[in-house]
Coordinates of C-alpha atoms in Angstrom, one line a residue:
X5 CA 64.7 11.7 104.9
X6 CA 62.8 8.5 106.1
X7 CA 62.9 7.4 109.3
X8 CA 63.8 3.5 110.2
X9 CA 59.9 3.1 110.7
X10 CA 59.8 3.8 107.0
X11 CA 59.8 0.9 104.0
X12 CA 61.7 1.9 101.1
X13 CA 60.2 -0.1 97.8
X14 CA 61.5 0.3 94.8
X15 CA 60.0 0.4 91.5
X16 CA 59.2 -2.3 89.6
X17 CA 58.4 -3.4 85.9
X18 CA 54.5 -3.7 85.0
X19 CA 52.9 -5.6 82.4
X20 CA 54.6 -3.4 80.5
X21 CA 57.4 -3.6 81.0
X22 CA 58.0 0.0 82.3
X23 CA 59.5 0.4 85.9
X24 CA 56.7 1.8 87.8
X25 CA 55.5 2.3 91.6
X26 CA 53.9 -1.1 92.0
X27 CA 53.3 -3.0 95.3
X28 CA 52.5 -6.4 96.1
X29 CA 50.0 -6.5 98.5
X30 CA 48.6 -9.8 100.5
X31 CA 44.7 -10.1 100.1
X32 CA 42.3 -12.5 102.1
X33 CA 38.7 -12.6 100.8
X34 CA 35.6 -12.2 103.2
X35 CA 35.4 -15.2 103.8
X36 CA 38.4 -16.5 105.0
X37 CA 40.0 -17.6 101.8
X38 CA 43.3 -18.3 100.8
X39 CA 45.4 -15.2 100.6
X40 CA 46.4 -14.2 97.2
X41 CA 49.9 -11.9 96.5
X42 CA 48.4 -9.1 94.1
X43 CA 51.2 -7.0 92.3
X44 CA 49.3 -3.1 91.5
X45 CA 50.1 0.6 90.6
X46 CA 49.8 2.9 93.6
X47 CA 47.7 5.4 92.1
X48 CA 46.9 8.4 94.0
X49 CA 43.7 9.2 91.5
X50 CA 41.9 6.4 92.1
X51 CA 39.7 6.6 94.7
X52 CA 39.0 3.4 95.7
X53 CA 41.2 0.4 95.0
X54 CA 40.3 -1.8 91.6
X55 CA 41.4 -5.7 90.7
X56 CA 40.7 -7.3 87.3
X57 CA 37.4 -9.0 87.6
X58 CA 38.7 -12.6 87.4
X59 CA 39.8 -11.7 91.5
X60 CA 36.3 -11.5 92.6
X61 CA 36.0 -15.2 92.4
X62 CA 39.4 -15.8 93.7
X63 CA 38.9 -14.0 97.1
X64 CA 35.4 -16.0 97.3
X65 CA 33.3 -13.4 96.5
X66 CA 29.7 -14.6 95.5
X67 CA 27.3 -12.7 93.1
X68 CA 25.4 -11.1 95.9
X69 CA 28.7 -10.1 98.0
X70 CA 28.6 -7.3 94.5
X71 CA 26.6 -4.5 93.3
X72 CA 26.7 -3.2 89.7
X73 CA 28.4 0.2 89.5
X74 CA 29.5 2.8 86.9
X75 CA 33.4 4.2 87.8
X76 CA 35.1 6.7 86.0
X77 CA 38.3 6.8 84.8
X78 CA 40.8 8.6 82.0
X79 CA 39.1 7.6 78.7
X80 CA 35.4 8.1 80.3
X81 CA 33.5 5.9 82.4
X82 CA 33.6 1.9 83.1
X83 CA 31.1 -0.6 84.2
X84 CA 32.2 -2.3 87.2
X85 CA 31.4 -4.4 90.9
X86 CA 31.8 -2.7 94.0
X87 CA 32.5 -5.6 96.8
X88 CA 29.7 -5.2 99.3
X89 CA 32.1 -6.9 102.0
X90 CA 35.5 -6.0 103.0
X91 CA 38.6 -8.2 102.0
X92 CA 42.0 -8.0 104.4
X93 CA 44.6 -6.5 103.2
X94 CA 48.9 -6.0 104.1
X95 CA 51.9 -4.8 102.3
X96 CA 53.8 -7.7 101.5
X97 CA 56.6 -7.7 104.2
X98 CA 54.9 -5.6 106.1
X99 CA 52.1 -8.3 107.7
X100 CA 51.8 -6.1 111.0
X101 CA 50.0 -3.2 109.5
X102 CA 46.5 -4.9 108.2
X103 CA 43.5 -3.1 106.9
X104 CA 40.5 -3.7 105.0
X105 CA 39.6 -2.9 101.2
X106 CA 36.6 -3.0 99.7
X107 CA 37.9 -3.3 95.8
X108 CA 36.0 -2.4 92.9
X109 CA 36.3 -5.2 90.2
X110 CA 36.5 -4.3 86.4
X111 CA 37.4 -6.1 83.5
X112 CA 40.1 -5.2 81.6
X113 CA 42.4 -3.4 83.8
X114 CA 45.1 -3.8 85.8
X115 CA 45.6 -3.6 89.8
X116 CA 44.9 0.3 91.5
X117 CA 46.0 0.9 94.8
X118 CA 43.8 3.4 95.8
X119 CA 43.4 6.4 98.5
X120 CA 40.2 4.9 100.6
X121 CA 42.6 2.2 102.0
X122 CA 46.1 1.8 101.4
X123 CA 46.9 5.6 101.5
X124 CA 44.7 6.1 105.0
X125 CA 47.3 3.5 106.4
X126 CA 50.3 4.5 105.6
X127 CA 51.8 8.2 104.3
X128 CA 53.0 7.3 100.9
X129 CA 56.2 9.2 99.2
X130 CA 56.8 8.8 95.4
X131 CA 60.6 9.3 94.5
X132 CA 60.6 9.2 90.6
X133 CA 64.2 11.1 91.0
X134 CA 65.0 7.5 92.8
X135 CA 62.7 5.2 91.3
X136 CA 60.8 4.3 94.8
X137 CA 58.2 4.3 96.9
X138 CA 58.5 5.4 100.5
X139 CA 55.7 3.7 103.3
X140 CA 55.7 5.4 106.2
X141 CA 52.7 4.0 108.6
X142 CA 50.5 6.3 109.9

């Protein structure tokens, strides 16, 4: 059972259409730019969280603030940019609890919320039975 620390989210529909575990999270690009509410899948495979390329330029990233790199994924491997420089990150609702993220952008695919940053800030409980996610900060 989750204590009162813990945020109960429940699931919601994705592009889709299917109700799934995604979470809006509040980004702010190195630079100091505007923040931007981001709506992704909490996915415990990825390692490292990914946004659609056309985020890059959004946050403010600039072409040498990202280096070429090869990801891999269900149906094989993807091209990609790894951000060279941290963007800010919170649960929406949550605004206490920041941390960084350093995304990987790729075309084509949806939001990932990855283990390298949201998952080493907060214990994260998957309720399919329920149809929710459980945040409890670490």
């Amino acid at each position: 059972m989750a204590d009162q620390r813990s945020e109960i989210v429940p699931y919601r529909a994705g592009p889709d259409g299917q109700m799934r575990p995604y979470l809006w999270l509040v980004l702010t690009g190195p630079y100091g730019s505007e923040e931007i509410l981001i709506s992704g899948l909490v996915d415990t495979g990825a390692g490292r969280s990914v946004l659609p390329i056309d985020y890059a330029q959004a946050l403010g990233y600039k072409v040498d603030d990202l280096a070429p790199a090869e990801i891999g994924q269900v149906e094989g491997s993807a091209s990609a940019w790894s951000a060279q420089k941290p963007c800010q990150a919170f649960v929406d609702g949550i605004p206490n609890i920041e941390f960084e993220i350093e995304p990987l952008f790729v075309a084509g695919l949806n939001a990932l919320w990855g283990r390298a940053d949201l998952m080493m800030n907060f214990a994260i409980s998957v309720s399919e039975k329920n149809r929710e996610l459980i945040l409890q900060p670490d």
